[in-house]
Short mmCIF file of C-alpha atoms and ligand atoms in Angstrom, two decimals:
data_model
loop_
_atom_site.label_atom_id
_atom_site.label_comp_id
_atom_site.label_asym_id
_atom_site.label_seq_id
_atom_site.Cartn_x
_atom_site.Cartn_y
_atom_site.Cartn_z
CA MET D 1 74.81 98.07 82.23
CA ARG D 2 73.26 97.28 85.71
CA SER D 3 71.45 100.09 87.77
CA HIS D 4 71.53 98.05 90.81
CA TYR D 5 72.90 95.34 93.01
CA SER D 6 70.64 93.22 94.39
CA GLY D 7 71.03 94.80 97.82
CA GLU D 8 70.41 97.77 96.93
CA ILE D 9 66.65 97.20 95.60
CA SER D 10 64.68 98.21 98.72
CA PRO D 11 61.03 98.99 98.98
CA GLU D 12 61.45 102.38 99.08
CA LEU D 13 62.33 102.20 95.20
CA ASP D 14 58.91 101.08 94.58
CA GLY D 15 57.29 101.66 91.35
CA LYS D 16 61.14 102.54 89.88
CA SER D 17 62.53 100.95 87.02
CA VAL D 18 65.58 98.99 87.38
CA THR D 19 68.46 96.97 85.52
CA VAL D 20 69.80 94.04 87.75
CA SER D 21 71.82 91.48 86.13
CA GLY D 22 73.32 88.23 87.72
CA TRP D 23 73.19 84.45 87.94
CA VAL D 24 69.81 82.50 87.57
CA HIS D 25 69.97 80.78 91.06
CA GLU D 26 66.66 79.07 91.06
CA ILE D 27 63.45 78.83 88.62
CA ARG D 28 59.98 78.09 90.46
CA ASP D 29 57.43 77.41 87.94
CA LEU D 30 53.85 77.43 89.28
CA GLY D 31 52.42 77.31 85.84
CA ARG D 32 50.56 81.17 85.54
CA LEU D 33 53.22 82.21 88.04
CA LYS D 34 57.08 82.05 87.87
CA PHE D 35 59.70 83.05 90.41
CA LEU D 36 63.08 83.63 89.29
CA ILE D 37 65.48 84.32 91.83
CA LEU D 38 68.59 86.35 90.58
CA ARG D 39 71.91 85.99 92.38
CA ASP D 40 74.94 88.65 92.43
CA ARG D 41 77.53 90.06 94.31
CA GLU D 42 74.93 91.46 97.00
CA GLY D 43 72.78 88.61 97.34
CA PHE D 44 69.31 87.60 95.94
CA ILE D 45 66.31 89.31 94.25
CA GLN D 46 63.25 88.01 93.24
CA ILE D 47 61.69 88.40 89.99
CA THR D 48 58.30 87.58 89.52
CA ALA D 49 56.30 86.87 86.29
CA LYS D 50 52.55 86.41 86.34
CA GLU D 51 50.46 85.66 83.20
CA GLY D 52 48.39 88.47 82.28
CA ILE D 53 50.75 90.99 83.70
CA THR D 54 53.91 89.96 82.56
CA ARG D 55 54.40 89.78 78.56
CA SER D 56 54.22 86.71 77.09
CA GLU D 57 57.85 86.93 75.53
CA VAL D 58 59.00 87.09 78.92
CA LEU D 59 57.40 84.44 80.24
CA SER D 60 58.75 82.13 77.51
CA ASP D 61 62.04 83.62 78.02
CA ILE D 62 62.00 82.49 81.33
CA ASP D 63 61.12 79.16 80.35
CA GLN D 64 64.24 78.91 78.01
CA LEU D 65 66.54 79.86 80.96
CA SER D 66 69.06 77.21 82.20
CA LYS D 67 70.31 77.17 85.93
CA GLU D 68 73.44 79.71 86.35
CA SER D 69 73.22 81.40 83.19
CA VAL D 70 74.24 85.13 83.30
CA VAL D 71 70.90 87.27 82.54
CA GLU D 72 70.27 91.08 82.54
CA ILE D 73 66.63 92.23 83.55
CA ASP D 74 64.75 95.39 83.20
CA GLY D 75 61.72 95.61 85.39
CA ARG D 76 60.05 97.56 87.93
CA VAL D 77 60.53 97.37 91.70
CA LYS D 78 57.44 96.15 93.38
CA LYS D 79 56.73 96.43 97.26
CA ASN D 80 55.92 92.54 98.60
CA GLU D 81 56.32 91.40 102.16
CA LYS D 82 56.12 88.14 101.25
CA ALA D 83 59.26 87.97 98.75
CA PRO D 84 62.80 87.90 100.21
CA ASN D 85 63.85 91.59 101.55
CA GLY D 86 60.17 92.72 100.98
CA VAL D 87 60.48 93.34 97.58
CA GLU D 88 60.74 91.97 94.06
CA ILE D 89 60.82 92.69 90.57
CA ILE D 90 58.20 92.69 87.62
CA PRO D 91 60.04 91.95 84.67
CA ASP D 92 59.72 94.03 81.35
CA ARG D 93 62.84 92.26 79.65
CA ILE D 94 64.99 89.17 79.82
CA ASN D 95 68.13 89.59 78.32
CA LEU D 96 70.44 86.31 78.12
CA ILE D 97 74.03 87.15 78.32
CA SER D 98 75.47 83.89 78.99
CA ARG D 99 73.73 80.63 78.62
CA SER D 100 75.02 77.94 81.25
CA GLU D 101 75.53 74.17 80.42
CA SER D 102 73.77 71.80 82.63
CA PRO D 103 73.90 69.38 84.34
CA LEU D 104 76.25 71.91 86.62
CA PRO D 105 79.38 70.78 88.38
CA LEU D 106 78.29 71.70 91.50
CA ASP D 107 74.96 72.51 93.12
CA VAL D 108 75.22 76.32 93.90
CA THR D 109 71.89 76.08 96.09
CA GLN D 110 73.59 73.57 98.29
CA LYS D 111 70.74 71.13 97.76
CA VAL D 112 73.03 68.61 97.34
CA SER D 113 76.52 69.07 99.11
CA SER D 114 79.75 68.44 97.67
CA ASP D 115 83.25 67.20 98.96
CA LEU D 116 86.04 69.77 99.31
CA ASP D 117 87.94 68.08 96.43
CA THR D 118 85.09 68.65 94.02
CA ARG D 119 84.36 72.15 95.30
CA LEU D 120 87.94 73.26 94.87
CA ASN D 121 87.96 71.24 91.33
CA ASN D 122 84.96 73.64 90.39
CA ARG D 123 86.08 76.63 92.54
CA PHE D 124 84.90 79.35 90.17
CA MET D 125 81.10 77.54 90.89
CA ASP D 126 82.03 76.89 94.48
CA ILE D 127 82.54 80.74 95.35
CA ARG D 128 79.30 81.56 93.51
CA LYS D 129 77.58 80.30 97.08
CA PRO D 130 76.88 83.42 99.19
CA GLU D 131 78.74 81.96 102.30
CA ILE D 132 81.93 81.00 100.51
CA SER D 133 82.34 84.33 98.79
CA ALA D 134 81.49 85.83 102.13
CA ILE D 135 85.02 84.03 103.11
CA PHE D 136 86.87 86.04 100.49
CA LYS D 137 84.94 89.41 101.21
CA LEU D 138 85.87 89.20 104.49
CA ARG D 139 89.76 88.58 103.61
CA GLY D 140 89.61 91.36 101.68
CA LYS D 141 88.29 93.64 104.15
CA ILE D 142 90.96 92.40 106.93
CA LEU D 143 93.59 93.30 104.26
CA ASP D 144 92.51 96.52 103.58
CA ALA D 145 92.15 97.12 107.12
CA GLY D 146 95.72 95.70 107.90
CA ARG D 147 97.05 97.94 105.02
CA GLU D 148 95.42 101.05 106.07
CA PHE D 149 96.62 100.82 109.49
CA LEU D 150 100.54 100.15 108.32
CA LYS D 151 100.14 103.21 105.84
CA GLU D 152 98.95 105.31 109.25
CA ASN D 153 102.21 104.16 110.90
CA GLY D 154 104.73 104.78 108.18
CA PHE D 155 105.23 101.61 106.09
CA ILE D 156 105.97 101.96 102.72
CA GLU D 157 104.84 99.28 100.49
CA ILE D 158 107.09 97.44 98.46
CA HIS D 159 107.75 94.34 96.31
CA THR D 160 110.77 92.16 96.45
CA PRO D 161 111.67 89.42 93.86
CA LYS D 162 109.93 86.14 93.78
CA ILE D 163 112.66 84.95 91.85
CA ILE D 164 115.92 84.26 93.68
CA ALA D 165 119.62 82.94 94.07
CA SER D 166 120.03 81.71 97.61
CA ALA D 167 117.47 80.62 100.62
CA SER D 168 116.75 82.96 103.59
CA GLU D 169 114.88 80.39 106.08
CA GLY D 170 117.15 77.10 105.56
CA GLY D 171 118.18 75.20 102.73
CA THR D 172 115.91 72.56 102.42
CA GLU D 173 112.36 74.09 101.69
CA LEU D 174 112.96 75.62 98.16
CA PHE D 175 111.41 75.01 94.91
CA PRO D 176 114.13 75.05 92.27
CA ILE D 177 112.97 76.59 88.99
CA SER D 178 115.61 76.70 85.82
CA TYR D 179 116.45 80.32 85.27
CA PHE D 180 117.85 80.32 81.35
CA ASP D 181 121.32 78.67 82.04
CA ARG D 182 121.22 78.66 86.06
CA GLU D 183 119.39 77.29 88.77
CA ALA D 184 117.30 79.61 90.72
CA PHE D 185 114.72 79.22 93.52
CA LEU D 186 110.90 80.39 94.00
CA ALA D 187 111.25 82.99 97.05
CA GLN D 188 110.21 81.21 100.41
CA SER D 189 110.26 84.71 102.03
CA PRO D 190 111.23 88.26 101.25
CA GLN D 191 113.34 88.25 104.45
CA LEU D 192 116.66 89.16 102.79
CA TYR D 193 115.44 91.71 100.55
CA LYS D 194 113.29 93.38 103.17
CA GLN D 195 116.31 93.56 105.45
CA MET D 196 118.56 95.12 102.83
CA MET D 197 115.65 98.17 102.61
CA MET D 198 117.04 98.78 106.06
CA ALA D 199 120.33 100.07 104.42
CA THR D 200 118.33 102.40 102.34
CA GLY D 201 116.70 104.97 104.42
CA LEU D 202 113.57 103.49 103.71
CA ASP D 203 113.23 102.55 107.25
CA ARG D 204 109.80 101.21 107.30
CA VAL D 205 108.46 98.83 104.72
CA TYR D 206 105.69 96.05 104.13
CA GLU D 207 105.16 93.78 101.52
CA ILE D 208 101.86 91.70 100.98
CA THR D 209 103.49 88.75 99.30
CA THR D 210 103.56 85.17 98.08
CA TYR D 211 105.79 82.40 99.86
CA PHE D 212 106.46 79.40 98.01
CA ARG D 213 107.45 76.45 100.51
CA ALA D 214 108.77 73.08 99.29
CA GLU D 215 107.84 71.00 102.24
CA GLU D 216 105.66 67.92 101.63
CA HIS D 217 103.38 68.26 104.17
CA ASP D 218 99.73 67.11 104.12
CA THR D 219 97.79 69.00 107.13
CA ARG D 220 95.12 71.55 107.55
CA ARG D 221 97.37 74.35 108.17
CA HIS D 222 100.08 74.04 105.59
CA LEU D 223 100.20 74.64 102.09
CA ASN D 224 103.02 75.04 99.36
CA GLU D 225 101.98 78.47 98.41
CA VAL D 226 100.77 81.00 100.82
CA THR D 227 100.27 84.50 101.36
CA ALA D 228 101.71 86.77 104.38
CA ILE D 229 101.97 90.48 105.31
CA ASP D 230 105.89 90.91 105.76
CA ILE D 231 107.23 93.98 107.46
CA GLU D 232 110.31 95.69 108.54
CA MET D 233 111.59 98.29 110.48
CA ALA D 234 114.70 99.98 111.82
CA PHE D 235 115.80 102.04 114.64
CA ILE D 236 114.09 99.70 116.92
CA LYS D 237 115.47 99.45 120.45
CA ASP D 238 114.59 95.72 120.27
CA GLU D 239 112.19 93.36 119.46
CA GLY D 240 109.43 94.87 121.66
CA ASP D 241 108.99 97.41 119.10
CA VAL D 242 108.13 94.83 116.57
CA ILE D 243 105.73 93.01 118.83
CA ASN D 244 104.03 96.47 119.65
CA ILE D 245 103.36 96.88 115.70
CA LEU D 246 102.39 93.26 115.13
CA GLU D 247 99.95 93.26 118.17
CA LYS D 248 98.02 96.37 116.93
CA LEU D 249 98.18 95.00 113.47
CA VAL D 250 96.44 91.71 114.16
CA LEU D 251 93.84 93.44 116.58
CA THR D 252 93.36 96.08 113.90
CA MET D 253 92.51 93.21 111.44
CA ILE D 254 90.27 90.96 113.95
CA LYS D 255 88.27 93.87 114.90
CA GLU D 256 87.77 94.83 111.48
CA ALA D 257 86.40 91.21 110.97
CA SER D 258 84.47 91.53 113.98
CA HIS D 259 82.09 94.54 112.37
CA CYS D 260 81.83 92.89 108.53
CA LYS D 261 77.88 91.98 107.86
CA GLU D 262 79.47 88.55 106.21
CA LEU D 263 80.03 87.34 109.58
CA ASP D 264 76.13 86.80 109.65
CA ILE D 265 76.20 84.32 106.62
CA LEU D 266 79.24 82.70 107.90
CA LYS D 267 77.16 82.38 111.11
CA ARG D 268 80.24 83.58 113.23
CA GLU D 269 80.72 86.14 116.16
CA ILE D 270 84.22 87.68 116.75
CA LYS D 271 85.29 88.54 120.11
CA VAL D 272 88.17 91.20 119.98
CA PRO D 273 90.67 91.10 122.67
CA GLU D 274 92.25 94.32 124.10
CA LYS D 275 95.83 92.81 124.00
CA ILE D 276 97.78 89.71 123.43
CA GLU D 277 99.75 88.18 125.96
CA ARG D 278 103.42 87.67 126.21
CA ILE D 279 104.86 84.38 127.49
CA GLU D 280 108.54 83.21 127.56
CA TYR D 281 109.59 80.18 126.23
CA ASP D 282 110.86 78.90 129.16
CA ASP D 283 107.13 79.27 130.73
CA VAL D 284 105.83 77.56 127.72
CA LEU D 285 107.71 74.59 128.26
CA LYS D 286 106.82 74.77 131.97
CA LEU D 287 103.14 74.95 131.45
CA LEU D 288 103.44 71.94 128.66
CA GLU D 289 105.07 69.92 131.23
CA GLU D 290 102.25 70.87 133.87
CA HIS D 291 99.97 69.23 131.28
CA ARG D 292 101.96 65.83 130.75
CA LYS D 293 103.80 67.43 127.44
CA LYS D 294 107.90 67.07 127.68
CA LEU D 295 109.45 69.45 125.24
CA PRO D 296 113.62 69.18 125.26
CA TRP D 297 114.68 72.51 125.80
CA GLY D 298 115.87 74.19 122.73
CA GLU D 299 113.25 72.81 120.39
CA ASP D 300 111.08 74.20 118.23
CA LEU D 301 107.22 73.94 119.45
CA ASP D 302 106.08 70.87 117.50
CA THR D 303 102.22 70.64 116.25
CA GLU D 304 101.19 68.84 119.46
CA SER D 305 102.45 71.19 121.59
CA GLU D 306 101.12 74.14 119.87
CA LYS D 307 97.78 72.74 119.87
CA LEU D 308 98.02 71.89 123.65
CA LEU D 309 99.21 75.40 124.25
CA GLY D 310 96.62 77.17 122.26
CA ARG D 311 94.14 75.04 124.41
CA VAL D 312 95.81 75.99 128.19
CA MET D 313 96.29 79.94 126.69
CA ARG D 314 92.38 79.88 126.39
CA GLU D 315 91.34 77.50 128.99
CA GLU D 316 93.45 79.18 132.07
CA PHE D 317 94.42 82.55 130.52
CA GLY D 318 91.24 82.98 128.50
CA SER D 319 93.23 84.18 125.35
CA ASP D 320 93.09 82.86 121.92
CA LEU D 321 96.07 85.11 120.75
CA TYR D 322 99.58 85.01 122.31
CA PHE D 323 103.11 85.88 121.99
CA VAL D 324 106.10 83.09 122.61
CA ILE D 325 109.01 85.31 123.39
CA HIS D 326 112.42 84.73 123.62
CA PHE D 327 112.98 81.11 121.65
CA PRO D 328 116.52 79.44 121.82
CA LEU D 329 118.77 80.47 119.28
CA SER D 330 118.97 77.02 117.91
CA THR D 331 115.57 77.46 116.74
CA LYS D 332 115.41 80.26 114.74
CA PRO D 333 117.49 81.03 111.10
CA PHE D 334 120.80 82.79 111.39
CA TYR D 335 119.51 86.17 110.61
CA THR D 336 117.97 86.16 114.23
CA MET D 337 119.49 88.57 116.94
CA PRO D 338 120.87 86.61 119.51
CA GLU D 339 120.03 87.32 123.46
CA GLY D 340 123.11 86.40 125.47
CA GLU D 341 124.57 82.87 124.68
CA ARG D 342 121.37 80.64 124.15
CA TYR D 343 118.27 82.89 123.33
CA SER D 344 117.31 85.13 120.71
CA ARG D 345 115.24 88.12 120.19
CA SER D 346 112.45 86.23 118.60
CA PHE D 347 108.65 85.72 118.73
CA ASP D 348 106.12 83.63 117.28
CA LEU D 349 102.35 84.84 117.61
CA GLY D 350 100.00 82.14 118.22
CA TYR D 351 96.29 81.92 117.34
CA LYS D 352 93.90 79.04 118.91
CA GLY D 353 96.95 76.60 118.75
CA VAL D 354 98.34 77.29 115.37
CA GLU D 355 101.29 79.75 114.90
CA ILE D 356 100.25 82.78 112.40
CA ALA D 357 103.42 85.02 112.70
CA SER D 358 107.29 84.89 113.42
CA GLY D 359 109.41 87.64 113.89
CA GLY D 360 112.39 89.58 115.69
CA GLN D 361 115.20 91.76 116.14
CA ARG D 362 117.82 90.93 113.22
CA ILE D 363 121.79 90.78 113.60
CA HIS D 364 122.63 94.17 112.00
CA ASP D 365 126.55 93.82 112.68
CA PRO D 366 127.88 92.25 109.55
CA LYS D 367 130.70 90.40 111.59
CA LEU D 368 128.30 88.73 113.74
CA LEU D 369 126.13 87.86 110.71
CA LEU D 370 128.89 86.45 108.69
CA GLU D 371 129.55 84.12 111.96
CA ARG D 372 126.10 82.84 112.12
CA ILE D 373 126.20 82.35 108.23
CA LYS D 374 128.82 79.97 108.88
CA HIS D 375 127.56 78.34 111.89
CA PHE D 376 124.82 77.21 109.94
CA ASN D 377 127.07 75.58 107.47
CA LEU D 378 125.79 78.27 104.65
CA ASP D 379 128.12 79.14 102.02
CA PRO D 380 128.91 83.26 102.66
CA LYS D 381 129.33 83.25 98.85
CA ASN D 382 125.60 82.97 98.49
CA PHE D 383 125.06 85.72 100.47
CA GLU D 384 127.38 88.22 99.62
CA PHE D 385 124.69 90.75 98.18
CA TYR D 386 122.86 90.58 101.14
CA LEU D 387 126.08 90.78 103.55
CA LYS D 388 127.58 93.99 101.56
CA ALA D 389 123.98 95.84 102.66
CA PHE D 390 125.58 95.72 106.00
CA ARG D 391 129.05 97.13 105.89
CA TYR D 392 128.03 100.65 104.82
CA GLY D 393 125.99 101.58 107.58
CA MET D 394 122.95 99.72 108.86
CA PRO D 395 120.49 100.50 111.58
CA PRO D 396 119.44 98.29 114.10
CA HIS D 397 116.04 96.45 112.58
CA GLY D 398 113.28 94.00 112.87
CA GLY D 399 109.78 92.58 111.34
CA PHE D 400 107.79 89.71 110.96
CA GLY D 401 105.93 87.72 108.54
CA LEU D 402 102.40 87.23 109.34
CA GLY D 403 100.45 84.45 107.53
CA ILE D 404 97.17 85.81 106.24
CA ASP D 405 95.61 81.99 105.04
CA ARG D 406 96.61 81.37 108.92
CA VAL D 407 94.70 84.44 110.12
CA MET D 408 91.79 83.59 108.47
CA MET D 409 91.55 79.82 109.06
CA GLN D 410 91.78 80.62 112.82
CA LEU D 411 89.42 83.44 112.59
CA LEU D 412 86.82 81.56 110.99
CA ASP D 413 88.00 78.00 112.19
CA LEU D 414 88.42 76.57 109.14
CA PRO D 415 91.08 74.59 107.27
CA ILE D 416 93.39 76.44 105.38
CA ARG D 417 91.98 75.10 101.85
CA GLU D 418 88.76 76.61 102.71
CA VAL D 419 90.34 80.33 102.79
CA VAL D 420 92.72 80.43 99.89
CA LEU D 421 90.88 80.81 96.55
CA PHE D 422 93.18 78.54 94.76
CA PRO D 423 95.26 76.20 97.29
CA ARG D 424 98.41 74.52 96.10
CA ASP D 425 99.57 71.49 97.98
CA ARG D 426 101.36 68.42 97.61
CA HIS D 427 98.46 67.20 95.17
CA ARG D 428 97.29 70.13 93.80
CA LEU D 429 98.41 72.14 90.78
CA THR D 430 95.05 72.90 89.17
CA PRO D 431 92.89 75.17 89.00
O1 4AD I 1 107.37 81.43 110.49
P1 4AD I 1 107.98 81.69 109.04
O2 4AD I 1 108.62 80.72 108.26
O3 4AD I 1 108.77 83.11 109.31
C1 4AD I 1 109.54 83.77 108.17
O4 4AD I 1 109.31 83.47 107.03
C2 4AD I 1 110.38 84.83 108.55
N1 4AD I 1 111.32 85.35 107.14
C3 4AD I 1 109.49 85.99 108.94
C4 4AD I 1 110.19 86.99 109.70
O5 4AD I 1 110.17 88.30 109.34
N2 4AD I 1 111.12 86.92 110.51
O6 4AD I 1 106.80 82.31 108.06
C5 4AD I 1 105.87 83.33 108.51
C6 4AD I 1 104.45 82.89 108.96
C7 4AD I 1 104.16 81.85 109.48
O7 4AD I 1 104.03 82.28 110.98
C8 4AD I 1 103.03 81.23 108.90
O8 4AD I 1 101.72 82.52 109.30
C9 4AD I 1 103.02 81.61 107.52
O9 4AD I 1 104.06 82.47 107.20
N3 4AD I 1 103.54 80.22 106.99
C10 4AD I 1 103.03 79.52 106.36
N4 4AD I 1 101.68 79.31 106.14
C11 4AD I 1 101.04 78.03 105.77
N5 4AD I 1 101.46 76.96 105.27
C12 4AD I 1 102.81 77.26 105.35
N6 4AD I 1 103.61 76.06 104.69
C13 4AD I 1 103.42 78.36 105.78
N7 4AD I 1 104.73 78.62 105.94
C14 4AD I 1 104.67 79.95 106.46
MG1 MG I 2 107.98 80.62 112.06
#
């Protein structure tokens, strides 16, 4: 059993016996002096073996090692200003636990660079690189911070089915699956189920969940399997209550990221805004038009408009994050609460020109909901299980879905495939 991670071995441990384990990152053989650089989750530690000091058995063990093999090493800590972190280990015993084959499919030391496809094909090895594992450590930390925030605000974690019988976000983007003798689909959102929870008395819920989206896009910001934080909350006054929660949640997550030591490895600096701008859909159209982009009223923002909006918000308002509020009803799904005849109580959250969240107030009146289902030419029969939950006491409610992959990509200015362990897209199904 390892007694220390590399990061815990400090000059203050000088003279102490320790056990470290990890992967053989590099071996530098200078004849009578051999350096083994061991890598573990926390970083690197230098193992120094010298003829005359180190047992000859240990020296020959080092000669036998292949790069990326897993080893366990017992030794003594020695202060050494010339070694990385000012410390090294003089080995007493090297135990080869798992031998790595060679040649390696990827160079973990990055002396030879690899393209993204090769990296994703060998993702287990790609993630051995400290600057890649840093992405996923950071991802874990901002999720922890998000969970903590939701817990503090009374949200209960739930899990809704991922095998479903009908669509929630419009019918075209579902993956059909065979479910015994019937057709079923992979869930594109927990939408209908999280709303049904509002009829149960569990009036604040969240789910960190996978969405399956069957669109055939091939972009740096779309995947076919995505991860999101979905929430739903009841007894709201309007969508403003939901926006306030999302604002605090996102700022909490970004603040957490801004403190993470991983930013050093990633060579990033993150500024945390105090608050997030809110801008009306109609004003977005005006802003876009000022920059020679004409978007017809009633249409959703296309990629070009989103990018342009991100640029304008940055350059003219100094904001990387902004809510677009009051979208036309025509751009939003059937469950969205109307605001007057033509608008809706909905919002999107943009981050540097990419939508990272959508949400709003929902319809809680079953008659209006049925009307809207019909308006979208959806079959009410498919929604009976959902409509039923609205007929026996349903409070006003709302929520949002916040894409975690999108948050990560915008936070670190990376394409979406870099921030997902095993991305699923039009062409990639393994690993
Ligand atoms: O905007 P979307 O489709 O909204 C919903 O699913 C609603 N049910 C949310 C709600 O509570 N009203 O998806 C929510 C978020 C998007 O803003 C985006 O961040 C992410 O999920 N997302 C994707 N990310 C990457 N690739 C895709 N194909 C995505 N589809 C959605
Ligand atoms: Mg959306």
